[in-house]
């Protein structure tokens, strides 16, 4: 039975492990990305015609800081739970929704071929989501559970009916060529090609 609004759930060992992982991973990423402005290497696509493009610079900054904000937010909730030794229903629900929103995004941007599976397997959200759904979904309200499920399903709908439609043909070769065109560093392209089992002729 799910918790009532004022009920406090004492941390079990499993939840403690999940919260520690979230606190370390997300708070770590969040803090680094909030304060990395003076040492972060800008992505190659922010340069156009050999000079930094002001608009692309701002776009990249916004995306990067949005990512930082979401990570910090998730990590903060997890750390608060660890410090308090317990979580409220709302805190657990926020963690569920935060993970569902990240998973939704990951489904939407699955790259073609083998790389899709590898991307999902290397993201902590994949494992954290499965663990949360399996072990703690009984603590949250049914409507929050279905909302999280719905967000994941929406991500898949967008992937099949929007992402795959817009990127045509949806092949790794096309993806590879576009990555090259975007001016991504050769070492990174090589690593992606290797993971995808792609040989550039």
CSV table of C-alpha atoms in Angstrom, one decimal:
chain,number,residue,atom,x,y,z
A,1,UNK,CA,0.0,0.0,0.0
A,2,UNK,CA,1.4,3.4,-0.9
A,3,UNK,CA,2.3,6.0,1.7
A,4,UNK,CA,0.0,8.7,2.9
A,5,UNK,CA,1.2,12.3,2.3
A,6,UNK,CA,2.7,12.8,5.8
A,7,UNK,CA,4.1,9.4,6.3
A,8,UNK,CA,7.9,9.0,6.5
A,9,UNK,CA,9.5,6.0,5.0
A,10,UNK,CA,12.6,4.8,7.0
A,11,UNK,CA,15.4,4.0,4.5
A,12,UNK,CA,15.9,0.3,3.8
A,13,UNK,CA,19.3,-1.0,2.8
A,14,UNK,CA,18.2,-1.1,-0.9
A,15,UNK,CA,16.9,2.4,-0.9
A,16,UNK,CA,20.0,3.7,0.9
A,17,UNK,CA,22.2,2.2,-1.9
A,18,UNK,CA,20.0,3.7,-4.6
A,19,UNK,CA,20.1,7.1,-2.9
A,20,UNK,CA,23.9,7.0,-2.4
A,21,UNK,CA,24.3,6.2,-6.1
A,22,UNK,CA,22.0,9.0,-7.1
A,23,UNK,CA,23.6,11.5,-4.8
A,24,UNK,CA,27.1,10.7,-5.9
A,25,UNK,CA,26.4,10.4,-9.7
A,26,UNK,CA,23.8,13.3,-10.0
A,27,UNK,CA,25.1,15.7,-7.5
A,28,UNK,CA,28.6,15.1,-8.8
A,29,UNK,CA,27.6,15.8,-12.4
A,30,UNK,CA,25.4,18.7,-11.3
A,31,UNK,CA,28.2,20.5,-9.3
A,32,UNK,CA,30.8,19.9,-12.0
A,33,UNK,CA,28.6,21.2,-14.8
A,34,UNK,CA,27.4,24.2,-12.9
A,35,UNK,CA,31.0,25.4,-12.3
A,36,UNK,CA,32.8,24.1,-15.4
A,37,UNK,CA,32.5,27.3,-17.5
A,38,UNK,CA,36.2,28.1,-17.5
A,39,UNK,CA,37.6,24.7,-18.2
A,40,UNK,CA,35.0,22.9,-20.3
A,41,UNK,CA,36.0,22.3,-23.9
A,42,UNK,CA,33.2,23.7,-26.2
A,43,UNK,CA,31.6,21.2,-28.6
A,44,UNK,CA,33.0,21.5,-32.1
A,45,UNK,CA,29.5,22.4,-33.5
A,46,UNK,CA,29.5,25.8,-31.7
A,47,UNK,CA,32.1,26.9,-34.3
A,48,UNK,CA,30.9,28.0,-37.7
A,49,UNK,CA,33.2,29.1,-40.5
A,50,UNK,CA,36.2,28.9,-38.2
A,51,UNK,CA,34.9,31.2,-35.4
A,52,UNK,CA,32.7,30.7,-32.3
A,53,UNK,CA,29.1,31.3,-33.2
A,54,UNK,CA,27.4,33.4,-30.5
A,55,UNK,CA,24.0,31.9,-31.0
A,56,UNK,CA,25.3,28.3,-30.9
A,57,UNK,CA,27.5,29.1,-27.9
A,58,UNK,CA,24.3,30.3,-26.0
A,59,UNK,CA,22.3,27.3,-27.1
A,60,UNK,CA,25.0,24.9,-25.9
A,61,UNK,CA,25.3,26.8,-22.6
A,62,UNK,CA,21.6,26.5,-22.1
A,63,UNK,CA,21.4,22.8,-22.8
A,64,UNK,CA,24.4,22.1,-20.7
A,65,UNK,CA,23.1,24.1,-17.7
A,66,UNK,CA,19.7,22.5,-18.0
A,67,UNK,CA,21.4,19.1,-17.7
A,68,UNK,CA,23.3,20.4,-14.7
A,69,UNK,CA,20.1,21.7,-13.1
A,70,UNK,CA,18.2,18.4,-13.4
A,71,UNK,CA,21.2,16.4,-12.2
A,72,UNK,CA,21.7,18.7,-9.2
A,73,UNK,CA,18.0,18.6,-8.4
A,74,UNK,CA,17.9,14.7,-8.4
A,75,UNK,CA,21.1,14.5,-6.4
A,76,UNK,CA,19.9,17.0,-3.9
A,77,UNK,CA,16.7,15.0,-3.2
A,78,UNK,CA,18.7,11.8,-2.8
A,79,UNK,CA,21.3,13.5,-0.5
A,80,UNK,CA,18.5,15.0,1.6
A,81,UNK,CA,17.0,11.5,2.1
A,82,UNK,CA,20.4,10.1,3.2
A,83,UNK,CA,20.9,12.9,5.7
A,84,UNK,CA,17.4,12.6,7.1
A,85,UNK,CA,17.6,8.8,7.2
A,86,UNK,CA,14.1,8.7,5.7
A,87,UNK,CA,12.1,10.0,2.8
A,88,UNK,CA,8.5,11.3,2.4
A,89,UNK,CA,6.2,10.0,-0.3
A,90,UNK,CA,6.6,13.2,-2.3
A,91,UNK,CA,10.4,12.9,-2.3
A,92,UNK,CA,10.2,9.3,-3.6
A,93,UNK,CA,7.7,10.5,-6.3
A,94,UNK,CA,10.0,13.3,-7.3
A,95,UNK,CA,12.8,10.8,-7.8
A,96,UNK,CA,10.5,8.6,-9.9
A,97,UNK,CA,9.4,11.5,-12.1
A,98,UNK,CA,13.0,12.8,-12.5
A,99,UNK,CA,14.2,9.4,-13.7
A,100,UNK,CA,11.1,9.0,-16.0
A,101,UNK,CA,11.8,12.4,-17.6
A,102,UNK,CA,15.4,11.4,-18.3
A,103,UNK,CA,14.4,8.0,-19.6
A,104,UNK,CA,11.8,9.7,-21.9
A,105,UNK,CA,14.6,11.8,-23.4
A,106,UNK,CA,16.8,8.7,-23.8
A,107,UNK,CA,14.1,6.8,-25.7
A,108,UNK,CA,13.6,9.8,-28.0
A,109,UNK,CA,17.2,10.0,-29.1
A,110,UNK,CA,18.1,6.3,-29.5
A,111,UNK,CA,20.8,6.1,-32.2
A,112,UNK,CA,20.5,3.5,-35.0
A,113,UNK,CA,21.8,0.0,-34.7
A,114,UNK,CA,23.8,-1.6,-31.9
A,115,UNK,CA,24.6,1.8,-30.5
A,116,UNK,CA,21.1,2.2,-29.1
A,117,UNK,CA,21.5,-0.8,-26.8
A,118,UNK,CA,24.9,0.3,-25.7
A,119,UNK,CA,23.7,3.8,-24.9
A,120,UNK,CA,20.9,2.4,-22.7
A,121,UNK,CA,23.3,0.0,-20.9
A,122,UNK,CA,25.8,2.7,-20.1
A,123,UNK,CA,23.3,5.2,-18.6
A,124,UNK,CA,22.8,5.0,-14.8
A,125,UNK,CA,19.1,6.0,-15.3
A,126,UNK,CA,18.3,2.7,-17.0
A,127,UNK,CA,19.4,0.7,-13.9
A,128,UNK,CA,18.0,3.2,-11.4
A,129,UNK,CA,14.6,3.2,-13.1
A,130,UNK,CA,14.3,-0.5,-13.1
A,131,UNK,CA,15.4,-0.8,-9.5
A,132,UNK,CA,13.0,1.9,-8.4
A,133,UNK,CA,10.1,0.4,-10.4
A,134,UNK,CA,10.7,-3.1,-9.1
A,135,UNK,CA,11.4,-2.3,-5.4
A,136,UNK,CA,9.7,0.9,-4.6
A,137,UNK,CA,6.7,1.5,-6.8
A,138,UNK,CA,4.4,0.4,-4.0
A,139,UNK,CA,5.3,3.5,-2.1
A,140,UNK,CA,4.0,6.0,-4.6
A,141,UNK,CA,0.5,6.9,-5.7
A,142,UNK,CA,-0.9,4.8,-8.6
A,143,UNK,CA,-1.3,8.0,-10.7
A,144,UNK,CA,2.4,8.9,-10.3
A,145,UNK,CA,3.3,5.3,-11.3
A,146,UNK,CA,1.2,5.6,-14.4
A,147,UNK,CA,2.5,9.1,-15.2
A,148,UNK,CA,6.1,7.7,-15.1
A,149,UNK,CA,5.0,4.8,-17.3
A,150,UNK,CA,3.3,7.2,-19.6
A,151,UNK,CA,6.4,9.4,-19.9
A,152,UNK,CA,8.5,6.4,-20.9
A,153,UNK,CA,5.9,5.3,-23.4
A,154,UNK,CA,5.7,8.9,-24.9
A,155,UNK,CA,9.5,8.7,-25.4
A,156,UNK,CA,9.1,5.5,-27.4
A,157,UNK,CA,6.2,6.9,-29.4
A,158,UNK,CA,8.3,10.0,-30.3
A,159,UNK,CA,11.2,7.6,-31.2
A,160,UNK,CA,9.2,5.5,-33.6
A,161,UNK,CA,6.9,8.2,-35.1
A,162,UNK,CA,9.1,11.3,-35.1
A,163,UNK,CA,12.8,10.6,-34.6
A,164,UNK,CA,13.0,7.7,-37.1
A,165,UNK,CA,10.8,9.5,-39.6
A,166,UNK,CA,12.9,12.7,-39.5
A,167,UNK,CA,16.2,10.9,-39.8
A,168,UNK,CA,15.8,9.1,-43.1
A,169,UNK,CA,17.3,6.6,-43.8
A,170,UNK,CA,17.6,5.6,-40.1
A,171,UNK,CA,20.9,3.8,-40.5
A,172,UNK,CA,24.2,3.9,-38.6
A,173,UNK,CA,25.9,4.9,-41.9
A,174,UNK,CA,23.7,8.0,-42.1
A,175,UNK,CA,24.3,8.7,-38.4
A,176,UNK,CA,28.1,8.3,-38.8
A,177,UNK,CA,28.2,10.6,-41.8
A,178,UNK,CA,26.2,13.3,-39.9
A,179,UNK,CA,28.5,13.0,-36.9
A,180,UNK,CA,31.5,13.5,-39.2
A,181,UNK,CA,29.8,16.5,-40.8
A,182,UNK,CA,29.1,18.0,-37.4
A,183,UNK,CA,32.8,18.2,-36.8
A,184,UNK,CA,32.9,15.8,-33.8
A,185,UNK,CA,36.5,14.9,-32.8
A,186,UNK,CA,37.9,11.9,-34.7
A,187,UNK,CA,38.7,9.9,-31.5
A,188,UNK,CA,35.1,10.1,-30.4
A,189,UNK,CA,33.8,9.1,-33.9
A,190,UNK,CA,36.2,6.1,-33.8
A,191,UNK,CA,34.9,5.0,-30.4
A,192,UNK,CA,31.3,5.3,-31.6
A,193,UNK,CA,32.0,3.4,-34.8
A,194,UNK,CA,33.7,0.6,-32.8
A,195,UNK,CA,30.8,0.3,-30.4
A,196,UNK,CA,28.4,0.2,-33.4
A,197,UNK,CA,30.6,-2.4,-35.2
A,198,UNK,CA,30.8,0.0,-38.1
A,199,UNK,CA,33.7,0.1,-40.5
A,200,UNK,CA,34.1,3.3,-42.5
A,201,UNK,CA,35.2,2.4,-46.0
